[in-house]
Amino acid sequence: MTPSATGGAAAKGRSRRNFAGSRPVMDDVARLAGVSKQTVSRVLNEHPSVRPETRETVLAAMRTLGYRPSRSARSLASGRTRMLGVISFDAARYGPASILTAINTAAQEAGYLVSSIALDTAERQTVVEAVDRLSAEGADGVIAIAPQLWVGHALADTRLDTPLVVLENGFDTETEQVTGDSRTGARKATEHLLGLGHETVRHIAGPSGWTSADHRLESWRSTLEAAGAPVPEPLFGDWSADSGYHLGRRLARRSDVTAVFVSNDQMALGVLHALHEAGRSVPGDISVVGYDDIPEAAHLLPPLTTVRTDFAEIGTRALRLLLSRIDDSADAPGPDSLVPVDLVVRASSGPAPQR
């Protein structure tokens, strides 16, 4: 029987009812298509040696039978589970949530399932248990959205034996990393405010020990120093709008404050609320610049000047990098770990007030 004749039989002469009473398996597909089980396996794994007409015959048999290969069948055939692990921390925040969505989308397009573990704490034992679970599930590779420096160190201690890509961290020069360019973003925000004539720029930083917060703090300070501007003491929030509000109330009482760079948009939202409540005009009295460009930023009053981070690009780039390491591509390009950022100028920043 020729493959083309078999394809016709698969399309017309047989139906799922011929195999009623049990779920069709790979042997059923091979019998109906008139090929070997190995050929069916090659079709499932997109092996280049399979002729197009044979591939179509096998696919037609699968459709006729309603055959869906299980993950275990793919694993036995290819030595892979086609499953990736993702460990995330503080996953409810806009940035990590956007990255995770992009990873899931890109993984699905590449034919992978994603097993995601969201951790509430960054304790070493919790991280180790998450890695052990993903290893037990047979993850082909792992992406860790690890914004805190100590999380990176905990990951390093696990000695994971599958490819690992870490996001928003900088704990280890040997580990593949992808992150937004926080230093450049903070420099652009600070230079923007200085360029508007403000004598200096106050800073509301994120929590100490978070890689992105630390990088933005360092860059804000060095940019002021390079410009010969005074470097005021920073204030520290916890990424929430509530913390921005309470710190904003403190700044609102200071007549010498004319510009504030806030380490994320949620805290900046709280600052805007506090300034409005205190009767301080934005940007007439105080200019405010945030970070991230959350979807609501353009709709705040006034619309928020902020640094845009392409979280979708971070997630997609991380997924591509991980797959290249899983495939062990000798000619795969090295990771471009810094994803560029852009300053989006809106109405919340303006010239320094005349004294």
PDB file of N, CA, C and O in Angstrom, residues 11-81:
ATOM      1  N   ALA A  11      -8.438   9.159   5.328  1.00  0.00           N
ATOM      2  CA  ALA A  11      -9.390  10.261   5.248  1.00  0.00           C
ATOM      3  C   ALA A  11     -10.807   9.773   5.066  1.00  0.00           C
ATOM      4  O   ALA A  11     -11.751  10.402   5.532  1.00  0.00           O
ATOM      5  N   LYS A  12     -11.010   8.597   4.355  1.00  0.00           N
ATOM      6  CA  LYS A  12     -12.369   8.212   3.986  1.00  0.00           C
ATOM      7  C   LYS A  12     -12.793   6.845   4.528  1.00  0.00           C
ATOM      8  O   LYS A  12     -13.935   6.640   4.898  1.00  0.00           O
ATOM      9  N   GLY A  13     -11.871   5.860   4.532  1.00  0.00           N
ATOM     10  CA  GLY A  13     -12.268   4.480   4.771  1.00  0.00           C
ATOM     11  C   GLY A  13     -12.364   4.078   6.216  1.00  0.00           C
ATOM     12  O   GLY A  13     -12.916   3.032   6.522  1.00  0.00           O
ATOM     13  N   ARG A  14     -11.816   4.890   7.140  1.00  0.00           N
ATOM     14  CA  ARG A  14     -11.835   4.515   8.552  1.00  0.00           C
ATOM     15  C   ARG A  14     -12.438   5.664   9.361  1.00  0.00           C
ATOM     16  O   ARG A  14     -12.458   6.806   8.923  1.00  0.00           O
ATOM     17  N   SER A  15     -12.888   5.394  10.489  1.00  0.00           N
ATOM     18  CA  SER A  15     -13.416   6.448  11.355  1.00  0.00           C
ATOM     19  C   SER A  15     -13.008   6.158  12.789  1.00  0.00           C
ATOM     20  O   SER A  15     -12.513   5.087  13.097  1.00  0.00           O
ATOM     21  N   ARG A  16     -13.263   7.101  13.670  1.00  0.00           N
ATOM     22  CA  ARG A  16     -12.906   6.911  15.066  1.00  0.00           C
ATOM     23  C   ARG A  16     -13.670   5.739  15.672  1.00  0.00           C
ATOM     24  O   ARG A  16     -13.201   5.110  16.611  1.00  0.00           O
ATOM     25  N   ARG A  17     -14.853   5.452  15.151  1.00  0.00           N
ATOM     26  CA  ARG A  17     -15.654   4.373  15.720  1.00  0.00           C
ATOM     27  C   ARG A  17     -14.988   3.011  15.569  1.00  0.00           C
ATOM     28  O   ARG A  17     -15.295   2.092  16.304  1.00  0.00           O
ATOM     29  N   ASN A  18     -14.056   2.875  14.594  1.00  0.00           N
ATOM     30  CA  ASN A  18     -13.343   1.608  14.449  1.00  0.00           C
ATOM     31  C   ASN A  18     -12.502   1.307  15.686  1.00  0.00           C
ATOM     32  O   ASN A  18     -12.103   0.183  15.910  1.00  0.00           O
ATOM     33  N   PHE A  19     -12.195   2.348  16.472  1.00  0.00           N
ATOM     34  CA  PHE A  19     -11.323   2.173  17.629  1.00  0.00           C
ATOM     35  C   PHE A  19     -12.068   2.532  18.911  1.00  0.00           C
ATOM     36  O   PHE A  19     -11.484   2.911  19.899  1.00  0.00           O
ATOM     37  N   ALA A  20     -13.413   2.412  18.867  1.00  0.00           N
ATOM     38  CA  ALA A  20     -14.208   2.758  20.037  1.00  0.00           C
ATOM     39  C   ALA A  20     -13.840   1.860  21.205  1.00  0.00           C
ATOM     40  O   ALA A  20     -13.490   0.695  21.031  1.00  0.00           O
ATOM     41  N   GLY A  21     -13.975   2.409  22.406  1.00  0.00           N
ATOM     42  CA  GLY A  21     -13.714   1.620  23.600  1.00  0.00           C
ATOM     43  C   GLY A  21     -12.347   1.848  24.176  1.00  0.00           C
ATOM     44  O   GLY A  21     -12.082   1.437  25.298  1.00  0.00           O
ATOM     45  N   SER A  22     -11.446   2.479  23.426  1.00  0.00           N
ATOM     46  CA  SER A  22     -10.125   2.784  23.966  1.00  0.00           C
ATOM     47  C   SER A  22      -9.567   4.017  23.267  1.00  0.00           C
ATOM     48  O   SER A  22      -9.919   4.308  22.129  1.00  0.00           O
ATOM     49  N   ARG A  23      -8.728   4.707  23.971  1.00  0.00           N
ATOM     50  CA  ARG A  23      -8.094   5.890  23.393  1.00  0.00           C
ATOM     51  C   ARG A  23      -7.043   5.457  22.378  1.00  0.00           C
ATOM     52  O   ARG A  23      -6.220   4.584  22.669  1.00  0.00           O
ATOM     53  N   PRO A  24      -7.068   6.048  21.154  1.00  0.00           N
ATOM     54  CA  PRO A  24      -6.081   5.646  20.154  1.00  0.00           C
ATOM     55  C   PRO A  24      -4.656   5.937  20.603  1.00  0.00           C
ATOM     56  O   PRO A  24      -4.402   6.945  21.270  1.00  0.00           O
ATOM     57  N   VAL A  25      -3.765   5.021  20.240  1.00  0.00           N
ATOM     58  CA  VAL A  25      -2.354   5.171  20.600  1.00  0.00           C
ATOM     59  C   VAL A  25      -1.518   5.211  19.332  1.00  0.00           C
ATOM     60  O   VAL A  25      -2.019   5.091  18.213  1.00  0.00           O
ATOM     61  N   MET A  26      -0.206   5.370  19.512  1.00  0.00           N
ATOM     62  CA  MET A  26       0.684   5.535  18.374  1.00  0.00           C
ATOM     63  C   MET A  26       0.656   4.323  17.438  1.00  0.00           C
ATOM     64  O   MET A  26       0.752   4.459  16.209  1.00  0.00           O
ATOM     65  N   ASP A  27       0.492   3.120  18.000  1.00  0.00           N
ATOM     66  CA  ASP A  27       0.423   1.912  17.170  1.00  0.00           C
ATOM     67  C   ASP A  27      -0.782   1.974  16.224  1.00  0.00           C
ATOM     68  O   ASP A  27      -0.706   1.532  15.070  1.00  0.00           O
ATOM     69  N   ASP A  28      -1.916   2.516  16.718  1.00  0.00           N
ATOM     70  CA  ASP A  28      -3.101   2.641  15.875  1.00  0.00           C
ATOM     71  C   ASP A  28      -2.835   3.579  14.699  1.00  0.00           C
ATOM     72  O   ASP A  28      -3.240   3.309  13.564  1.00  0.00           O
ATOM     73  N   VAL A  29      -2.151   4.686  14.984  1.00  0.00           N
ATOM     74  CA  VAL A  29      -1.825   5.647  13.923  1.00  0.00           C
ATOM     75  C   VAL A  29      -0.923   4.989  12.886  1.00  0.00           C
ATOM     76  O   VAL A  29      -1.126   5.120  11.673  1.00  0.00           O
ATOM     77  N   ALA A  30       0.097   4.268  13.359  1.00  0.00           N
ATOM     78  CA  ALA A  30       1.030   3.615  12.435  1.00  0.00           C
ATOM     79  C   ALA A  30       0.317   2.599  11.546  1.00  0.00           C
ATOM     80  O   ALA A  30       0.564   2.522  10.331  1.00  0.00           O
ATOM     81  N   ARG A  31      -0.620   1.792  12.142  1.00  0.00           N
ATOM     82  CA  ARG A  31      -1.351   0.793  11.374  1.00  0.00           C
ATOM     83  C   ARG A  31      -2.208   1.443  10.303  1.00  0.00           C
ATOM     84  O   ARG A  31      -2.215   1.022   9.147  1.00  0.00           O
ATOM     85  N   LEU A  32      -2.941   2.502  10.684  1.00  0.00           N
ATOM     86  CA  LEU A  32      -3.845   3.145   9.750  1.00  0.00           C
ATOM     87  C   LEU A  32      -3.084   3.845   8.634  1.00  0.00           C
ATOM     88  O   LEU A  32      -3.496   3.824   7.466  1.00  0.00           O
ATOM     89  N   ALA A  33      -1.935   4.434   8.972  1.00  0.00           N
ATOM     90  CA  ALA A  33      -1.148   5.152   7.966  1.00  0.00           C
ATOM     91  C   ALA A  33      -0.278   4.225   7.131  1.00  0.00           C
ATOM     92  O   ALA A  33       0.265   4.640   6.095  1.00  0.00           O
ATOM     93  N   GLY A  34      -0.111   2.972   7.565  1.00  0.00           N
ATOM     94  CA  GLY A  34       0.729   2.037   6.833  1.00  0.00           C
ATOM     95  C   GLY A  34       2.203   2.357   6.947  1.00  0.00           C
ATOM     96  O   GLY A  34       2.969   2.141   6.007  1.00  0.00           O
ATOM     97  N   VAL A  35       2.602   2.869   8.111  1.00  0.00           N
ATOM     98  CA  VAL A  35       4.010   3.204   8.327  1.00  0.00           C
ATOM     99  C   VAL A  35       4.442   2.591   9.649  1.00  0.00           C
ATOM    100  O   VAL A  35       3.639   2.016  10.384  1.00  0.00           O
ATOM    101  N   SER A  36       5.712   2.736   9.959  1.00  0.00           N
ATOM    102  CA  SER A  36       6.211   2.211  11.222  1.00  0.00           C
ATOM    103  C   SER A  36       5.923   3.183  12.360  1.00  0.00           C
ATOM    104  O   SER A  36       5.680   4.375  12.144  1.00  0.00           O
ATOM    105  N   LYS A  37       5.983   2.655  13.566  1.00  0.00           N
ATOM    106  CA  LYS A  37       5.802   3.496  14.746  1.00  0.00           C
ATOM    107  C   LYS A  37       6.896   4.554  14.827  1.00  0.00           C
ATOM    108  O   LYS A  37       6.664   5.690  15.260  1.00  0.00           O
ATOM    109  N   GLN A  38       8.099   4.185  14.368  1.00  0.00           N
ATOM    110  CA  GLN A  38       9.215   5.138  14.376  1.00  0.00           C
ATOM    111  C   GLN A  38       8.920   6.327  13.467  1.00  0.00           C
ATOM    112  O   GLN A  38       9.251   7.475  13.786  1.00  0.00           O
ATOM    113  N   THR A  39       8.270   6.051  12.323  1.00  0.00           N
ATOM    114  CA  THR A  39       7.916   7.145  11.408  1.00  0.00           C
ATOM    115  C   THR A  39       6.914   8.083  12.056  1.00  0.00           C
ATOM    116  O   THR A  39       7.007   9.314  11.920  1.00  0.00           O
ATOM    117  N   VAL A  40       5.938   7.532  12.773  1.00  0.00           N
ATOM    118  CA  VAL A  40       4.968   8.369  13.487  1.00  0.00           C
ATOM    119  C   VAL A  40       5.697   9.247  14.503  1.00  0.00           C
ATOM    120  O   VAL A  40       5.422  10.448  14.626  1.00  0.00           O
ATOM    121  N   SER A  41       6.656   8.646  15.209  1.00  0.00           N
ATOM    122  CA  SER A  41       7.426   9.409  16.189  1.00  0.00           C
ATOM    123  C   SER A  41       8.186  10.548  15.520  1.00  0.00           C
ATOM    124  O   SER A  41       8.254  11.664  16.045  1.00  0.00           O
ATOM    125  N   ARG A  42       8.749  10.268  14.347  1.00  0.00           N
ATOM    126  CA  ARG A  42       9.487  11.316  13.634  1.00  0.00           C
ATOM    127  C   ARG A  42       8.570  12.450  13.193  1.00  0.00           C
ATOM    128  O   ARG A  42       8.957  13.617  13.217  1.00  0.00           O
ATOM    129  N   VAL A  43       7.376  12.107  12.790  1.00  0.00           N
ATOM    130  CA  VAL A  43       6.420  13.147  12.409  1.00  0.00           C
ATOM    131  C   VAL A  43       6.074  14.013  13.625  1.00  0.00           C
ATOM    132  O   VAL A  43       6.024  15.244  13.540  1.00  0.00           O
ATOM    133  N   LEU A  44       5.849  13.372  14.765  1.00  0.00           N
ATOM    134  CA  LEU A  44       5.512  14.106  15.986  1.00  0.00           C
ATOM    135  C   LEU A  44       6.618  15.075  16.370  1.00  0.00           C
ATOM    136  O   LEU A  44       6.351  16.169  16.876  1.00  0.00           O
ATOM    137  N   ASN A  45       7.853  14.680  16.110  1.00  0.00           N
ATOM    138  CA  ASN A  45       8.986  15.505  16.519  1.00  0.00           C
ATOM    139  C   ASN A  45       9.561  16.326  15.365  1.00  0.00           C
ATOM    140  O   ASN A  45      10.659  16.870  15.478  1.00  0.00           O
ATOM    141  N   GLU A  46       8.767  16.394  14.253  1.00  0.00           N
ATOM    142  CA  GLU A  46       9.132  17.237  13.110  1.00  0.00           C
ATOM    143  C   GLU A  46      10.539  16.933  12.581  1.00  0.00           C
ATOM    144  O   GLU A  46      11.317  17.831  12.264  1.00  0.00           O
ATOM    145  N   HIS A  47      10.826  15.648  12.450  1.00  0.00           N
ATOM    146  CA  HIS A  47      12.139  15.235  11.952  1.00  0.00           C
ATOM    147  C   HIS A  47      12.233  15.550  10.459  1.00  0.00           C
ATOM    148  O   HIS A  47      11.320  15.258   9.681  1.00  0.00           O
ATOM    149  N   PRO A  48      13.339  16.157  10.016  1.00  0.00           N
ATOM    150  CA  PRO A  48      13.455  16.586   8.618  1.00  0.00           C
ATOM    151  C   PRO A  48      13.552  15.452   7.611  1.00  0.00           C
ATOM    152  O   PRO A  48      13.381  15.680   6.405  1.00  0.00           O
ATOM    153  N   SER A  49      13.798  14.223   8.062  1.00  0.00           N
ATOM    154  CA  SER A  49      13.981  13.119   7.112  1.00  0.00           C
ATOM    155  C   SER A  49      12.658  12.563   6.586  1.00  0.00           C
ATOM    156  O   SER A  49      12.654  11.753   5.658  1.00  0.00           O
ATOM    157  N   VAL A  50      11.533  12.975   7.167  1.00  0.00           N
ATOM    158  CA  VAL A  50      10.231  12.453   6.744  1.00  0.00           C
ATOM    159  C   VAL A  50       9.765  13.176   5.482  1.00  0.00           C
ATOM    160  O   VAL A  50       9.733  14.401   5.437  1.00  0.00           O
ATOM    161  N   ARG A  51       9.394  12.394   4.450  1.00  0.00           N
ATOM    162  CA  ARG A  51       8.905  13.003   3.211  1.00  0.00           C
ATOM    163  C   ARG A  51       7.574  13.703   3.435  1.00  0.00           C
ATOM    164  O   ARG A  51       6.762  13.245   4.242  1.00  0.00           O
ATOM    165  N   PRO A  52       7.328  14.799   2.735  1.00  0.00           N
ATOM    166  CA  PRO A  52       6.085  15.567   2.932  1.00  0.00           C
ATOM    167  C   PRO A  52       4.819  14.731   2.774  1.00  0.00           C
ATOM    168  O   PRO A  52       3.873  14.871   3.549  1.00  0.00           O
ATOM    169  N   GLU A  53       4.797  13.841   1.754  1.00  0.00           N
ATOM    170  CA  GLU A  53       3.592  13.052   1.534  1.00  0.00           C
ATOM    171  C   GLU A  53       3.368  12.048   2.669  1.00  0.00           C
ATOM    172  O   GLU A  53       2.235  11.768   3.061  1.00  0.00           O
ATOM    173  N   THR A  54       4.478  11.507   3.205  1.00  0.00           N
ATOM    174  CA  THR A  54       4.349  10.592   4.341  1.00  0.00           C
ATOM    175  C   THR A  54       3.868  11.344   5.583  1.00  0.00           C
ATOM    176  O   THR A  54       3.013  10.855   6.340  1.00  0.00           O
ATOM    177  N   ARG A  55       4.412  12.533   5.785  1.00  0.00           N
ATOM    178  CA  ARG A  55       3.993  13.347   6.925  1.00  0.00           C
ATOM    179  C   ARG A  55       2.486  13.629   6.878  1.00  0.00           C
ATOM    180  O   ARG A  55       1.778  13.499   7.872  1.00  0.00           O
ATOM    181  N   GLU A  56       1.991  13.976   5.681  1.00  0.00           N
ATOM    182  CA  GLU A  56       0.569  14.291   5.535  1.00  0.00           C
ATOM    183  C   GLU A  56      -0.295  13.058   5.770  1.00  0.00           C
ATOM    184  O   GLU A  56      -1.375  13.124   6.353  1.00  0.00           O
ATOM    185  N   THR A  57       0.197  11.888   5.325  1.00  0.00           N
ATOM    186  CA  THR A  57      -0.537  10.644   5.555  1.00  0.00           C
ATOM    187  C   THR A  57      -0.678  10.363   7.050  1.00  0.00           C
ATOM    188  O   THR A  57      -1.755  10.000   7.535  1.00  0.00           O
ATOM    189  N   VAL A  58       0.416  10.536   7.783  1.00  0.00           N
ATOM    190  CA  VAL A  58       0.391  10.299   9.228  1.00  0.00           C
ATOM    191  C   VAL A  58      -0.521  11.305   9.924  1.00  0.00           C
ATOM    192  O   VAL A  58      -1.323  10.946  10.797  1.00  0.00           O
ATOM    193  N   LEU A  59      -0.440  12.567   9.535  1.00  0.00           N
ATOM    194  CA  LEU A  59      -1.289  13.588  10.140  1.00  0.00           C
ATOM    195  C   LEU A  59      -2.765  13.322   9.855  1.00  0.00           C
ATOM    196  O   LEU A  59      -3.637  13.541  10.708  1.00  0.00           O
ATOM    197  N   ALA A  60      -3.046  12.837   8.628  1.00  0.00           N
ATOM    198  CA  ALA A  60      -4.430  12.503   8.289  1.00  0.00           C
ATOM    199  C   ALA A  60      -4.940  11.363   9.156  1.00  0.00           C
ATOM    200  O   ALA A  60      -6.094  11.361   9.612  1.00  0.00           O
ATOM    201  N   ALA A  61      -4.092  10.375   9.407  1.00  0.00           N
ATOM    202  CA  ALA A  61      -4.483   9.261  10.276  1.00  0.00           C
ATOM    203  C   ALA A  61      -4.754   9.757  11.698  1.00  0.00           C
ATOM    204  O   ALA A  61      -5.700   9.308  12.361  1.00  0.00           O
ATOM    205  N   MET A  62      -3.922  10.686  12.189  1.00  0.00           N
ATOM    206  CA  MET A  62      -4.141  11.245  13.524  1.00  0.00           C
ATOM    207  C   MET A  62      -5.480  11.962  13.611  1.00  0.00           C
ATOM    208  O   MET A  62      -6.225  11.821  14.591  1.00  0.00           O
ATOM    209  N   ARG A  63      -5.788  12.730  12.564  1.00  0.00           N
ATOM    210  CA  ARG A  63      -7.060  13.459  12.564  1.00  0.00           C
ATOM    211  C   ARG A  63      -8.244  12.486  12.539  1.00  0.00           C
ATOM    212  O   ARG A  63      -9.244  12.685  13.227  1.00  0.00           O
ATOM    213  N   THR A  64      -8.136  11.442  11.736  1.00  0.00           N
ATOM    214  CA  THR A  64      -9.216  10.463  11.633  1.00  0.00           C
ATOM    215  C   THR A  64      -9.464   9.768  12.960  1.00  0.00           C
ATOM    216  O   THR A  64     -10.609   9.562  13.365  1.00  0.00           O
ATOM    217  N   LEU A  65      -8.388   9.429  13.640  1.00  0.00           N
ATOM    218  CA  LEU A  65      -8.505   8.708  14.908  1.00  0.00           C
ATOM    219  C   LEU A  65      -8.770   9.622  16.100  1.00  0.00           C
ATOM    220  O   LEU A  65      -9.133   9.146  17.179  1.00  0.00           O
ATOM    221  N   GLY A  66      -8.557  10.924  15.906  1.00  0.00           N
ATOM    222  CA  GLY A  66      -8.640  11.829  17.047  1.00  0.00           C
ATOM    223  C   GLY A  66      -7.478  11.619  17.993  1.00  0.00           C
ATOM    224  O   GLY A  66      -7.591  11.802  19.215  1.00  0.00           O
ATOM    225  N   TYR A  67      -6.323  11.260  17.419  1.00  0.00           N
ATOM    226  CA  TYR A  67      -5.151  10.947  18.246  1.00  0.00           C
ATOM    227  C   TYR A  67      -4.475  12.230  18.709  1.00  0.00           C
ATOM    228  O   TYR A  67      -4.196  13.133  17.909  1.00  0.00           O
ATOM    229  N   ARG A  68      -4.209  12.297  19.994  1.00  0.00           N
ATOM    230  CA  ARG A  68      -3.460  13.421  20.555  1.00  0.00           C
ATOM    231  C   ARG A  68      -2.302  12.847  21.359  1.00  0.00           C
ATOM    232  O   ARG A  68      -2.525  12.154  22.356  1.00  0.00           O
ATOM    233  N   PRO A  69      -1.079  13.124  20.936  1.00  0.00           N
ATOM    234  CA  PRO A  69       0.068  12.560  21.645  1.00  0.00           C
ATOM    235  C   PRO A  69       0.167  13.116  23.057  1.00  0.00           C
ATOM    236  O   PRO A  69       0.002  14.309  23.276  1.00  0.00           O
ATOM    237  N   SER A  70       0.413  12.240  24.005  1.00  0.00           N
ATOM    238  CA  SER A  70       0.596  12.672  25.386  1.00  0.00           C
ATOM    239  C   SER A  70       1.997  13.235  25.556  1.00  0.00           C
ATOM    240  O   SER A  70       2.899  12.990  24.762  1.00  0.00           O
ATOM    241  N   ARG A  71       2.162  14.002  26.632  1.00  0.00           N
ATOM    242  CA  ARG A  71       3.490  14.559  26.910  1.00  0.00           C
ATOM    243  C   ARG A  71       4.508  13.442  27.150  1.00  0.00           C
ATOM    244  O   ARG A  71       5.659  13.519  26.744  1.00  0.00           O
ATOM    245  N   SER A  72       4.051  12.351  27.809  1.00  0.00           N
ATOM    246  CA  SER A  72       4.980  11.251  28.079  1.00  0.00           C
ATOM    247  C   SER A  72       5.420  10.576  26.796  1.00  0.00           C
ATOM    248  O   SER A  72       6.568  10.154  26.660  1.00  0.00           O
ATOM    249  N   ALA A  73       4.498  10.475  25.804  1.00  0.00           N
ATOM    250  CA  ALA A  73       4.882   9.867  24.529  1.00  0.00           C
ATOM    251  C   ALA A  73       5.930  10.717  23.820  1.00  0.00           C
ATOM    252  O   ALA A  73       6.900  10.195  23.272  1.00  0.00           O
ATOM    253  N   ARG A  74       5.733  12.019  23.853  1.00  0.00           N
ATOM    254  CA  ARG A  74       6.728  12.908  23.242  1.00  0.00           C
ATOM    255  C   ARG A  74       8.061  12.791  23.970  1.00  0.00           C
ATOM    256  O   ARG A  74       9.125  12.821  23.368  1.00  0.00           O
ATOM    257  N   SER A  75       7.997  12.674  25.297  1.00  0.00           N
ATOM    258  CA  SER A  75       9.219  12.578  26.079  1.00  0.00           C
ATOM    259  C   SER A  75      10.005  11.320  25.718  1.00  0.00           C
ATOM    260  O   SER A  75      11.222  11.353  25.549  1.00  0.00           O
ATOM    261  N   LEU A  76       9.283  10.187  25.601  1.00  0.00           N
ATOM    262  CA  LEU A  76       9.962   8.948  25.247  1.00  0.00           C
ATOM    263  C   LEU A  76      10.568   9.024  23.855  1.00  0.00           C
ATOM    264  O   LEU A  76      11.638   8.483  23.588  1.00  0.00           O
ATOM    265  N   ALA A  77       9.881   9.712  22.948  1.00  0.00           N
ATOM    266  CA  ALA A  77      10.353   9.776  21.571  1.00  0.00           C
ATOM    267  C   ALA A  77      11.525  10.717  21.398  1.00  0.00           C
ATOM    268  O   ALA A  77      12.413  10.479  20.581  1.00  0.00           O
ATOM    269  N   SER A  78      11.539  11.805  22.169  1.00  0.00           N
ATOM    270  CA  SER A  78      12.551  12.831  21.924  1.00  0.00           C
ATOM    271  C   SER A  78      13.537  13.011  23.059  1.00  0.00           C
ATOM    272  O   SER A  78      14.543  13.698  22.910  1.00  0.00           O
ATOM    273  N   GLY A  79      13.249  12.402  24.216  1.00  0.00           N
ATOM    274  CA  GLY A  79      14.103  12.642  25.368  1.00  0.00           C
ATOM    275  C   GLY A  79      13.780  13.960  26.050  1.00  0.00           C
ATOM    276  O   GLY A  79      14.492  14.396  26.942  1.00  0.00           O
ATOM    277  N   ARG A  80      12.681  14.606  25.649  1.00  0.00           N
ATOM    278  CA  ARG A  80      12.277  15.875  26.240  1.00  0.00           C
ATOM    279  C   ARG A  80      10.817  15.802  26.660  1.00  0.00           C
ATOM    280  O   ARG A  80      10.030  15.051  26.103  1.00  0.00           O
ATOM    281  N   THR A  81      10.452  16.642  27.620  1.00  0.00           N
ATOM    282  CA  THR A  81       9.064  16.687  28.074  1.00  0.00           C
ATOM    283  C   THR A  81       8.270  17.772  27.365  1.00  0.00           C
ATOM    284  O   THR A  81       7.052  17.807  27.485  1.00  0.00           O
TER     285      THR A  81
END
